[in-house]
XYZ file of C-alpha atoms in Angstrom:
732
model
C -35.189 41.721 24.579
C -32.502 39.221 23.556
C -31.815 36.008 25.416
C -28.378 37.059 26.689
C -29.818 40.203 28.320
C -32.614 38.184 29.915
C -30.094 35.744 31.372
C -27.941 38.595 32.655
C -30.913 40.238 34.377
C -32.062 36.984 35.980
C -28.624 36.149 37.344
C -28.101 39.744 38.521
C -31.307 39.708 40.578
C -30.362 36.364 42.063
C -26.879 37.546 43.085
C -28.135 40.856 44.404
C -30.712 39.117 46.635
C -28.049 36.850 48.069
C -25.931 39.831 48.940
C -23.066 39.561 46.456
C -23.527 43.170 45.539
C -22.835 45.530 42.693
C -19.226 44.433 42.135
C -20.354 40.904 41.485
C -23.018 42.192 39.099
C -20.380 43.934 37.017
C -18.199 40.811 37.068
C -21.059 38.644 35.860
C -21.972 41.170 33.179
C -18.418 41.076 31.848
C -18.373 37.269 31.931
C -21.593 37.160 29.918
C -20.139 39.486 27.315
C -17.122 37.182 26.922
C -19.168 34.037 26.459
C -19.227 32.298 23.067
C -22.550 32.145 21.275
C -24.299 28.867 22.107
C -26.366 29.264 18.929
C -23.322 27.859 17.100
C -23.974 24.498 18.725
C -26.742 23.953 16.158
C -24.113 23.948 13.396
C -21.263 22.680 15.524
C -19.099 20.084 13.799
C -16.461 18.608 16.110
C -13.213 17.266 14.678
C -14.258 14.164 12.757
C -12.358 11.116 11.550
C -11.717 10.923 7.820
C -12.527 7.416 6.647
C -10.529 5.692 3.903
C -12.465 2.808 2.333
C -11.814 0.306 -0.434
C -13.771 0.088 -3.680
C -16.538 -1.847 -1.909
C -16.786 0.485 1.091
C -14.765 -1.587 3.567
C -12.681 0.499 5.962
C -8.931 0.357 5.327
C -7.696 3.360 7.304
C -8.387 6.676 9.017
C -6.945 10.165 9.287
C -7.690 12.020 12.522
C -6.460 14.205 15.319
C -9.410 13.023 17.414
C -10.848 9.640 16.522
C -14.514 10.598 16.168
C -17.574 9.733 14.077
C -20.909 11.368 14.895
C -24.161 9.371 15.008
C -27.755 10.441 15.753
C -29.292 9.642 19.137
C -31.532 7.033 17.497
C -28.411 4.961 16.709
C -27.193 5.047 20.320
C -28.593 2.206 22.461
C -31.024 3.104 25.210
C -28.904 0.989 27.562
C -25.936 3.269 26.943
C -27.960 6.444 27.483
C -29.341 5.095 30.750
C -25.905 3.863 31.858
C -24.325 7.262 31.242
C -27.072 9.093 33.112
C -26.988 6.544 35.932
C -23.308 7.024 36.643
C -22.810 10.643 35.513
C -26.088 12.569 35.856
C -29.069 10.726 37.348
C -31.424 13.736 37.181
C -30.428 14.808 33.667
C -34.002 15.008 32.368
C -35.217 16.856 35.484
C -32.687 19.585 36.321
C -32.190 22.947 34.606
C -28.531 22.415 33.701
C -27.045 22.637 37.191
C -27.925 20.154 39.943
C -27.384 21.692 43.427
C -28.222 18.411 45.173
C -25.592 16.569 43.127
C -23.027 19.236 43.936
C -23.706 18.965 47.675
C -23.722 15.185 47.550
C -20.392 15.093 45.704
C -18.849 17.635 48.070
C -19.681 15.598 51.183
C -18.549 12.341 49.534
C -15.218 13.864 48.545
C -14.700 15.322 52.042
C -15.370 11.947 53.643
C -13.010 10.127 51.284
C -10.287 12.740 51.499
C -9.965 12.783 47.708
C -12.122 13.170 44.613
C -14.550 10.254 44.344
C -17.577 11.959 42.834
C -18.262 14.826 40.497
C -21.161 17.207 40.694
C -21.121 18.396 37.097
C -24.142 17.630 34.958
C -23.868 16.357 31.406
C -24.695 19.845 30.178
C -21.897 21.364 32.252
C -19.451 18.779 30.920
C -20.574 19.566 27.364
C -20.137 23.329 27.868
C -16.669 22.790 29.334
C -15.576 20.363 26.587
C -16.684 22.430 23.608
C -16.237 26.039 24.689
C -13.786 26.245 27.570
C -10.287 25.242 28.604
C -9.402 22.941 31.514
C -8.115 25.610 33.912
C -9.660 25.304 37.384
C -10.314 28.986 38.076
C -13.323 30.854 39.407
C -13.612 32.717 36.114
C -13.817 29.472 34.111
C -16.322 27.927 36.540
C -18.545 30.992 36.302
C -18.466 30.879 32.502
C -19.265 27.154 32.611
C -22.275 27.913 34.840
C -23.561 30.653 32.559
C -23.012 28.629 29.362
C -24.841 25.706 30.892
C -27.904 27.866 31.536
C -27.877 29.161 27.966
C -27.472 25.689 26.458
C -30.386 24.374 28.522
C -32.583 27.268 27.400
C -31.667 26.818 23.715
C -31.647 23.045 23.216
C -33.818 20.088 24.180
C -32.528 17.391 26.516
C -32.281 14.888 23.647
C -30.250 17.349 21.573
C -27.896 17.971 24.495
C -27.508 14.240 25.147
C -26.751 13.565 21.481
C -24.099 16.307 21.411
C -22.604 15.015 24.641
C -22.351 11.378 23.563
C -20.744 12.371 20.273
C -18.272 14.711 21.965
C -17.032 13.096 25.157
C -13.650 11.353 25.368
C -13.633 7.585 25.987
C -9.878 6.953 25.952
C -7.559 5.399 23.394
C -7.829 8.467 21.186
C -11.569 7.858 20.685
C -14.037 10.743 20.971
C -17.762 9.979 20.841
C -19.534 6.656 21.277
C -19.214 5.473 17.673
C -15.436 5.807 17.549
C -15.142 4.280 21.017
C -17.221 1.200 20.223
C -15.201 0.697 17.041
C -12.034 0.904 19.122
C -13.029 -1.337 22.025
C -15.466 -3.774 20.408
C -14.892 -3.447 16.638
C -18.594 -2.823 16.064
C -21.019 0.064 15.631
C -22.539 1.817 18.637
C -26.049 0.558 17.928
C -24.779 -3.053 18.115
C -23.598 -2.884 21.746
C -25.083 -5.125 24.430
C -25.841 -4.091 28.030
C -22.436 -5.144 29.394
C -20.619 -3.142 26.728
C -22.822 -0.110 27.348
C -22.039 -0.246 31.074
C -18.305 -0.528 30.400
C -18.451 2.479 28.057
C -20.338 4.602 30.569
C -17.806 3.719 33.235
C -14.943 5.079 31.126
C -16.142 8.689 31.109
C -15.013 9.576 34.639
C -11.389 8.480 33.970
C -10.836 6.823 30.566
C -7.226 5.763 31.116
C -7.791 4.557 34.685
C -10.761 2.343 33.791
C -9.561 1.342 30.319
C -9.906 -2.378 29.474
C -6.665 -1.964 27.524
C -4.712 -0.810 30.569
C -6.416 -2.802 33.329
C -9.175 -5.309 32.401
C -9.901 -6.175 36.048
C -10.382 -2.547 37.045
C -12.604 -2.074 33.982
C -14.705 -5.067 35.104
C -15.132 -3.595 38.600
C -16.150 -0.233 37.173
C -18.658 -1.933 34.869
C -20.148 -3.701 37.894
C -20.552 -0.339 39.648
C -22.457 1.062 36.676
C -24.681 -2.012 36.445
C -25.557 -1.828 40.166
C -26.432 1.833 39.818
C -28.665 1.051 36.823
C -30.464 -1.625 38.879
C -30.905 0.810 41.774
C -32.625 3.209 39.377
C -34.821 0.407 37.989
C -33.297 0.809 34.516
C -32.503 -2.917 34.479
C -33.599 -5.950 36.491
C -31.430 -7.916 38.880
C -31.329 -10.792 36.382
C -30.145 -8.490 33.596
C -27.473 -7.101 35.892
C -26.184 -10.553 36.844
C -26.087 -11.745 33.213
C -24.210 -8.649 32.061
C -21.863 -8.762 35.034
C -20.971 -12.393 34.275
C -19.722 -11.605 30.770
C -15.922 -11.458 30.422
C -14.096 -8.268 29.526
C -13.208 -8.932 25.905
C -9.804 -7.836 24.614
C -10.173 -4.584 22.677
C -10.475 -5.455 19.012
C -9.592 -2.428 16.930
C -6.716 -1.406 19.191
C -5.008 -4.720 18.445
C -5.907 -4.671 14.778
C -3.322 -3.100 12.483
C -4.450 -0.565 9.933
C -5.139 -2.153 6.561
C -2.899 -1.309 3.588
C -0.731 1.232 5.454
C 1.574 1.970 2.511
C -1.418 2.550 0.245
C -3.208 4.722 2.817
C -0.092 6.864 3.218
C -0.028 7.355 -0.561
C -3.616 8.613 -0.305
C -2.491 11.128 2.323
C 0.324 12.358 0.071
C -2.093 12.932 -2.786
C -4.887 14.658 -0.830
C -3.016 16.720 1.776
C -1.843 19.319 -0.800
C -5.440 19.596 -2.063
C -7.414 19.880 1.195
C -4.768 20.665 3.784
C -3.897 18.582 6.813
C -6.617 20.128 9.018
C -9.472 19.184 6.697
C -7.943 15.797 5.986
C -7.595 14.939 9.678
C -10.651 16.704 11.135
C -13.139 17.131 8.291
C -14.890 13.765 8.434
C -14.247 13.068 4.760
C -14.940 9.713 3.181
C -12.293 8.693 0.666
C -13.341 5.831 -1.571
C -10.255 4.271 -3.100
C -9.534 1.802 -5.898
C -8.125 -0.791 -3.501
C -9.708 -4.213 -3.158
C -9.428 -5.238 0.491
C -9.603 -8.934 -0.391
C -6.702 -8.619 -2.839
C -4.766 -6.438 -0.408
C -5.082 -8.927 2.422
C -4.046 -11.754 0.109
C -1.030 -9.736 -1.047
C 0.132 -8.976 2.496
C -0.357 -12.557 3.622
C 1.394 -14.177 0.648
C 4.305 -11.724 0.675
C 4.987 -12.226 4.369
C 4.693 -16.004 4.118
C 7.214 -16.236 1.284
C 9.703 -13.775 2.763
C 9.535 -15.435 6.166
C 10.083 -18.820 4.516
C 13.177 -17.483 2.764
C 14.560 -16.082 6.030
C 14.010 -19.438 7.694
C 15.504 -21.545 4.904
C 18.258 -19.339 3.489
C 18.821 -16.498 5.964
C 21.775 -18.077 7.770
C 23.450 -19.149 4.519
C 22.922 -15.689 3.028
C 24.587 -14.092 6.041
C 27.550 -16.489 5.820
C 28.004 -15.815 2.101
C 27.844 -12.081 2.696
C 30.580 -12.175 5.338
C 32.719 -14.527 3.246
C 32.544 -12.217 0.231
C 33.246 -9.233 2.494
C 36.479 -10.812 3.716
C 37.518 -11.952 0.258
C 37.086 -8.510 -1.303
C 38.761 -6.523 1.488
C 42.554 -6.079 1.583
C 42.773 -5.049 5.232
C 40.723 -7.712 7.008
C 41.493 -6.308 10.441
C 39.145 -3.430 9.656
C 36.325 -5.597 8.376
C 33.153 -5.540 10.497
C 31.535 -8.950 10.319
C 27.741 -8.874 10.309
C 26.140 -10.978 13.030
C 22.536 -9.939 12.492
C 20.443 -12.296 10.429
C 19.293 -10.236 7.430
C 15.567 -9.603 7.009
C 14.465 -9.998 3.416
C 12.183 -7.293 2.062
C 9.629 -7.264 -0.716
C 6.966 -5.267 -2.518
C 3.879 -6.026 -4.591
C 1.623 -3.948 -6.845
C -1.534 -5.159 -8.615
C -3.349 -2.925 -11.112
C -6.462 -3.178 -13.237
C -5.258 -3.449 -16.832
C -8.126 -1.503 -18.387
C -8.476 1.413 -15.959
C -5.171 1.789 -14.097
C -6.957 1.334 -10.743
C -4.542 0.099 -8.080
C -6.092 -3.005 -6.508
C -3.309 -3.966 -4.077
C -0.071 -2.380 -2.872
C 2.426 -3.671 -0.340
C 5.486 -1.488 0.193
C 7.276 -3.693 2.718
C 6.874 -6.258 5.454
C 6.122 -3.957 8.395
C 4.986 -0.339 8.072
C 5.571 0.347 11.774
C 9.187 -0.695 11.280
C 9.820 1.133 8.003
C 7.551 3.604 6.177
C 9.713 3.450 3.040
C 7.416 2.323 0.215
C 9.453 -0.117 -1.847
C 6.702 -0.365 -4.461
C 6.895 3.331 -5.349
C 9.910 4.999 -3.758
C 12.565 2.338 -4.337
C 14.514 2.767 -7.575
C 16.197 -0.539 -8.339
C 17.623 -2.213 -11.412
C 14.898 -4.275 -13.121
C 17.315 -6.771 -14.647
C 15.819 -8.894 -17.402
C 12.300 -7.705 -16.616
C 13.231 -4.737 -18.845
C 13.829 -7.000 -21.877
C 10.217 -6.903 -23.138
C 10.756 -3.245 -24.082
C 13.814 -4.250 -26.144
C 11.916 -7.069 -27.852
C 8.874 -4.820 -28.447
C 11.053 -2.158 -30.079
C 12.502 -4.863 -32.322
C 9.017 -6.104 -33.259
C 8.140 -2.600 -34.422
C 10.955 -2.901 -36.970
C 12.255 -5.740 -39.110
C 12.243 -8.382 -36.401
C 9.625 -11.098 -35.920
C 9.154 -13.774 -33.314
C 10.901 -16.183 -35.741
C 13.976 -14.014 -36.276
C 17.098 -15.920 -35.233
C 19.795 -14.144 -33.201
C 23.142 -15.481 -32.024
C 23.662 -16.201 -28.345
C 27.460 -15.891 -28.680
C 30.039 -14.000 -26.638
C 30.531 -10.300 -27.367
C 33.211 -7.767 -26.525
C 32.613 -4.015 -26.799
C 35.045 -1.175 -26.257
C 34.638 2.503 -25.324
C 31.196 1.853 -23.847
C 30.835 5.307 -22.286
C 31.927 7.474 -25.210
C 31.485 5.567 -28.483
C 30.446 1.921 -28.104
C 32.020 -0.270 -30.758
C 31.786 -4.015 -31.228
C 35.396 -5.045 -30.797
C 34.889 -8.723 -31.505
C 32.537 -11.676 -31.294
C 32.995 -15.391 -31.406
C 30.912 -18.396 -32.411
C 32.622 -20.555 -29.822
C 29.449 -20.627 -27.792
C 30.079 -24.085 -26.372
C 33.052 -22.898 -24.350
C 32.914 -21.119 -21.059
C 34.191 -17.608 -20.469
C 37.652 -18.633 -19.275
C 39.556 -17.752 -22.452
C 37.315 -15.639 -24.648
C 39.937 -12.990 -25.349
C 42.354 -15.676 -26.533
C 39.753 -17.200 -28.872
C 38.154 -14.122 -30.401
C 37.675 -14.388 -34.132
C 39.646 -11.269 -35.025
C 42.083 -10.277 -37.718
C 45.681 -11.121 -36.773
C 46.460 -7.405 -36.657
C 43.673 -6.621 -34.233
C 44.554 -9.570 -32.034
C 48.217 -8.569 -31.982
C 47.267 -4.998 -31.100
C 45.371 -6.210 -28.052
C 48.418 -8.153 -26.890
C 50.777 -5.159 -26.931
C 51.539 -3.660 -23.495
C 50.734 -0.134 -24.674
C 47.137 -1.210 -25.169
C 46.552 -2.208 -21.570
C 44.298 0.850 -21.132
C 42.154 -0.330 -24.035
C 41.660 -3.697 -22.371
C 40.475 -1.939 -19.218
C 37.729 -0.219 -21.194
C 36.182 -3.240 -22.842
C 32.731 -4.553 -21.883
C 31.996 -8.236 -22.029
C 28.288 -8.897 -21.321
C 27.419 -12.295 -19.868
C 24.415 -14.563 -19.622
C 23.076 -15.326 -16.166
C 24.223 -18.952 -16.365
C 27.580 -18.177 -18.038
C 26.672 -20.372 -21.013
C 26.062 -19.709 -24.712
C 23.247 -21.424 -26.576
C 24.030 -20.355 -30.154
C 21.316 -19.342 -32.653
C 17.924 -18.752 -31.039
C 14.616 -17.393 -32.249
C 13.400 -14.228 -30.539
C 10.724 -16.317 -28.808
C 13.162 -18.819 -27.355
C 15.708 -16.127 -26.431
C 13.104 -14.192 -24.400
C 11.775 -17.332 -22.740
C 15.319 -18.247 -21.694
C 16.190 -14.595 -20.889
C 19.444 -14.503 -22.889
C 21.433 -11.357 -22.174
C 23.662 -11.572 -25.233
C 20.666 -11.741 -27.553
C 19.269 -8.653 -25.823
C 22.529 -6.766 -26.414
C 22.588 -7.728 -30.112
C 18.961 -6.641 -30.553
C 19.395 -3.265 -28.863
C 22.595 -2.695 -30.838
C 20.605 -3.333 -34.017
C 17.483 -1.251 -33.311
C 19.309 1.461 -31.317
C 18.998 2.227 -27.600
C 17.039 5.434 -28.230
C 14.227 3.516 -29.882
C 14.004 1.243 -26.851
C 13.910 4.248 -24.509
C 11.165 5.855 -26.606
C 8.993 2.732 -26.547
C 9.471 2.279 -22.787
C 8.401 5.903 -22.260
C 5.301 5.387 -24.386
C 4.404 2.286 -22.389
C 4.609 4.169 -19.074
C 8.184 4.288 -17.724
C 8.821 7.815 -16.407
C 12.118 7.258 -14.597
C 15.290 8.343 -16.342
C 16.593 5.731 -18.805
C 20.130 5.750 -20.195
C 20.208 5.108 -23.949
C 23.091 2.626 -23.795
C 23.535 -0.979 -24.902
C 23.390 -2.281 -21.334
C 19.864 -0.861 -21.026
C 18.611 -4.176 -22.393
C 20.058 -5.898 -19.341
C 18.083 -3.643 -16.990
C 20.859 -1.351 -15.782
C 18.736 1.815 -15.537
C 16.861 2.014 -12.229
C 13.056 2.135 -12.179
C 10.281 1.705 -9.633
C 8.139 -1.415 -9.431
C 5.026 0.724 -9.925
C 6.261 2.025 -13.280
C 7.203 -1.440 -14.487
C 3.740 -2.716 -13.600
C 2.087 0.227 -15.306
C 4.152 -0.204 -18.493
C 3.422 -3.931 -18.668
C -0.238 -3.004 -18.288
C -0.002 -1.069 -21.567
C 1.069 -4.270 -23.337
C -1.796 -6.169 -21.694
C -4.289 -3.461 -22.686
C -3.454 -3.584 -26.379
C -1.395 -0.388 -26.402
C -3.856 1.724 -24.396
C -1.963 3.294 -21.509
C -4.001 3.644 -18.310
C -2.512 6.115 -15.827
C -2.372 4.528 -12.351
C -4.877 6.046 -9.937
C -5.825 5.429 -6.330
C -8.915 7.508 -5.467
C -12.409 7.037 -6.884
C -14.316 9.673 -4.907
C -14.021 12.070 -1.958
C -17.117 13.199 -0.038
C -17.493 15.483 2.982
C -19.242 14.658 6.267
C -22.575 15.588 4.702
C -21.989 13.171 1.773
C -21.424 15.966 -0.718
C -19.023 14.927 -3.502
C -15.823 16.980 -3.442
C -13.977 15.152 -6.201
C -14.342 12.172 -8.484
C -11.672 10.551 -10.597
C -12.138 8.642 -13.815
C -9.609 6.475 -15.644
C -7.197 8.365 -17.891
C -6.705 6.250 -21.026
C -4.443 7.167 -23.931
C -3.382 5.235 -27.039
C 0.415 4.906 -26.835
C 1.699 1.743 -28.555
C 0.253 0.076 -31.656
C -1.939 -2.926 -30.747
C -0.087 -5.303 -33.085
C 3.223 -4.757 -31.287
C 1.519 -5.218 -27.922
C -0.101 -8.470 -28.966
C 3.144 -9.812 -30.428
C 5.215 -9.025 -27.319
C 2.440 -10.401 -25.100
C 2.460 -13.582 -27.169
C 6.231 -13.891 -26.691
C 5.914 -13.228 -22.956
C 3.396 -16.061 -22.740
C 6.292 -18.268 -23.748
C 8.168 -17.111 -20.640
C 5.376 -18.614 -18.533
C 4.762 -21.689 -20.661
C 8.339 -22.723 -21.456
C 10.748 -20.270 -19.825
C 11.887 -18.719 -16.573
C 8.314 -18.041 -15.430
C 7.351 -21.719 -15.657
C 6.029 -21.883 -12.084
C 3.082 -19.617 -12.975
C 1.914 -22.091 -15.601
C 0.214 -24.117 -12.881
C -2.544 -21.451 -12.660
C -3.941 -22.851 -15.924
C -4.760 -19.444 -17.400
C -3.490 -17.361 -20.313
C -0.684 -15.412 -18.630
C 2.337 -13.430 -19.817
C 5.283 -12.053 -17.904
C 9.004 -11.680 -17.479
C 11.462 -12.449 -14.703
C 14.330 -10.194 -13.662
C 17.433 -11.128 -11.691
C 20.107 -8.468 -11.267
C 23.836 -8.925 -10.728
C 24.733 -11.081 -7.717
C 21.023 -11.729 -7.071
C 20.544 -8.303 -5.474
C 17.043 -7.888 -6.953
C 14.536 -10.565 -7.936
C 11.456 -9.502 -9.895
C 8.542 -10.932 -11.773
C 5.969 -8.807 -13.542
C 3.131 -10.657 -15.212
C -0.431 -10.211 -16.360
C -3.606 -11.731 -17.652
C -6.140 -9.953 -19.850
C -7.542 -8.015 -16.841
C -4.983 -7.783 -14.031
C -1.258 -6.965 -14.014
C 0.928 -7.610 -10.981
C 4.598 -7.124 -10.140
C 6.656 -8.369 -7.206
C 10.146 -7.402 -6.061
C 12.303 -9.202 -3.510
C 15.637 -8.019 -2.135
C 17.522 -6.425 0.749
C 17.318 -2.727 1.532
C 21.118 -2.492 1.815
C 21.603 -4.098 -1.646
C 23.335 -7.177 -0.259
C 22.992 -10.276 -2.486
C 20.555 -13.072 -1.877
C 21.847 -16.626 -1.641
C 23.996 -17.637 -4.600
C 22.282 -19.811 -7.178
C 18.798 -18.446 -6.547
C 16.935 -16.410 -9.129
C 13.568 -14.787 -9.720
C 12.303 -18.150 -10.986
C 12.873 -19.657 -7.526
C 11.642 -16.803 -5.327
C 9.647 -14.092 -7.136
C 7.587 -16.258 -9.503
C 6.162 -18.601 -6.808
C 5.263 -15.548 -4.683
C 3.536 -13.931 -7.669
C 1.728 -17.157 -8.507
C 0.343 -17.668 -5.018
C -1.020 -14.124 -4.951
C -2.526 -14.321 -8.436
C -4.184 -17.620 -7.565
C -6.253 -15.666 -5.025
C -6.568 -12.470 -7.046
C -7.792 -14.030 -10.305
C -10.723 -15.800 -8.640
C -12.790 -12.719 -9.352
C -11.851 -12.557 -13.034
C -13.093 -14.677 -15.976
C -10.712 -17.208 -17.504
C -10.379 -15.682 -20.963
C -7.678 -15.279 -23.587
C -5.973 -12.140 -24.852
C -7.783 -10.297 -27.658
C -6.219 -10.586 -31.118
C -6.193 -7.200 -32.902
C -6.581 -6.730 -36.670
C -3.376 -6.967 -38.695
C -2.155 -10.221 -37.115
C -1.727 -13.522 -38.940
C -0.506 -16.928 -37.773
C 1.767 -19.542 -39.301
C 3.263 -22.857 -38.202
C 6.962 -22.369 -37.550
C 9.877 -24.651 -36.777
C 10.572 -23.539 -33.217
C 14.308 -24.248 -33.578
C 15.125 -22.534 -36.872
C 12.350 -19.976 -37.450
C 11.504 -21.385 -40.902
C 8.022 -22.387 -41.998
C 7.457 -25.839 -40.544
C 7.388 -29.135 -42.455
C 5.900 -32.411 -41.217
C 9.417 -33.601 -40.384
C 10.099 -30.725 -37.965
C 9.974 -32.079 -34.393
C 9.159 -28.769 -32.652
C 6.355 -26.910 -34.400
C 4.549 -23.893 -32.945
C 1.760 -21.667 -34.191
C 3.447 -18.276 -34.236
C 1.897 -14.812 -34.531
C 3.176 -12.246 -37.055
C 2.356 -8.797 -38.224
C 0.610 -9.104 -41.596
C 3.128 -9.466 -44.402
C 6.038 -10.611 -42.200
C 5.483 -14.383 -42.171
C 8.684 -16.237 -43.286
C 8.575 -17.350 -46.926
C 10.921 -20.330 -46.858
C 10.239 -23.790 -45.496
C 12.643 -25.529 -43.177
C 15.444 -27.026 -45.328
C 16.658 -29.530 -42.737
C 15.985 -33.199 -42.352
C 15.831 -33.154 -38.576
C 16.194 -36.922 -38.382
C 19.710 -36.902 -39.879
C 20.813 -33.288 -40.276
C 20.973 -30.869 -37.308
C 19.850 -27.316 -38.112
C 22.522 -24.786 -38.996
C 22.362 -21.096 -38.369
C 21.318 -18.793 -41.108
C 18.081 -18.038 -42.921
C 16.363 -14.912 -44.073
C 15.374 -14.163 -40.493
C 18.856 -14.623 -39.063
C 20.542 -11.644 -37.413
C 24.348 -11.815 -37.359
């Protein structure tokens, strides 16, 4: 005879004896048939919290509909078990699931008070109601609760019931079960609670919001005192233990005040896994997601970014707002319709750090405040990279006839028909002058100059493109090394015009840029929009000797039983030849040592990188790397308004990057970049690009692809004869 039939017969006899009659028997029989099978409790898995952890197992976030983590009874303090039974079900280990005396006692107490002050439900009844039934207060539901309680008591031991109960019950604040609740209120594990904390937790069960230390600490203290007195009455604790616990202050809830770590990164994890497992499994399945993130690096990134952006707001925010309004008035014809901004702008920023060799993302900050804006500026924002795109132009040149010693003119240029058929209209060697009268001083044939002056050619003049350097100056002949260190736009245009924009696009794609790139001459100035993540990834290919490591975020996913559901390994592919990567890295070291990235030199390590400042200082970037870690930072306004005039990436982005890398590189050895086969070195006159003589004042040891070292020595007596442009490495 099965258990359900036995229960039905026993209850039927009981009801018949008490006179309920045949109708009641049929009603009970139907109720029993509708009951869920309590055998499923043995395999019951409540909705569990999915834990997101860093690469060392530290918690950085959670996905859940109910904040819950199950623990065995052995990891739940005895004080908590006794406190719960003392205040909720004193006779738990002695009754058979229903406690008639408790029901009568609660009924009289409620009648005397005129409102509900006590409950008569046992822990088993509460468990049956929580797991199997709804909250409707009907006779039908109460009968089913009664019958389920009897079945649960017959099927499971008291310890098993207590364990299920303590892992299931709601403690407020979105926390279900004792482990999640202790993490929420005390930022510790359940087994670490003291007596006072156990009493507070037990007191929450009756009305979690009413007695919550978050909502009303004083009321929570009074409720804790009630629990402690009840425990003393039952001889669970001594009077001295009660007084000591009662004297402890109600501590401010820890986890509830603690923001989720790495929120932009955690949201990226959700985006990647939700299509694979579905939202229900992700939020209720109790998965453990081990990520590539380093919590130490992440915390350093968030702290440094906020400190620098807040410092900018404090120092330059008012001036930036004034400049913005002044430019708005100056560029608007109908000033009566101009809306002057009165809100101090809030500077934004982003940071990404990636392991060079594996592509593992170690830190990601997508903005200053995730609760304010969930837009991830590290991945979703497509902004102009400015001069931080130049390394791809220089690298494409180094794959061809160019070397680090090749000399290129930093002179003014004028192009025409840029959109349809770009043609170099004219150039001038008058690099010492400013831009005020370039068209009047172009070295052109008289016929061409006269043609430009005719009125019928006004439309032609409207179509010309005149690229400029950031500082508006022209430095004349420069080696590729010096031109990159000083970030000369006109040199970049000449190089890309020589090698061809398509070659630059192809190399950038091989390095890791996936965003659309326009194969035009202005590409070398960073006019095509890209994400910070892709820039960082592409720079990582240079740092890794041409091996492209696909960025990844997740190491392993396991279920609530620790079974591995997925593992991810680095995806490495040879993309760019190692000689080109070493040569461009060597040139980018000059940016740090002698150029626009000079601030990072104070770290005292081999570092390479490139700054980027877009038109009107709308975007400031610095992407740099050592042999093991690559990092990029972006600073700007979401509405594309300019930063304060006169500032550049050197002033804002590089110091931010440096302060982060100072913390991040503590875990990495201080080593140099690896030199691949096929590279040779020679001493070069840094000013002319010739082989150096003892009389040359600026000599550097330069790296070359084998067979490309200059063959001529410097012909100038630097003491009496200044260098002139032109040698075998000179590009007109």
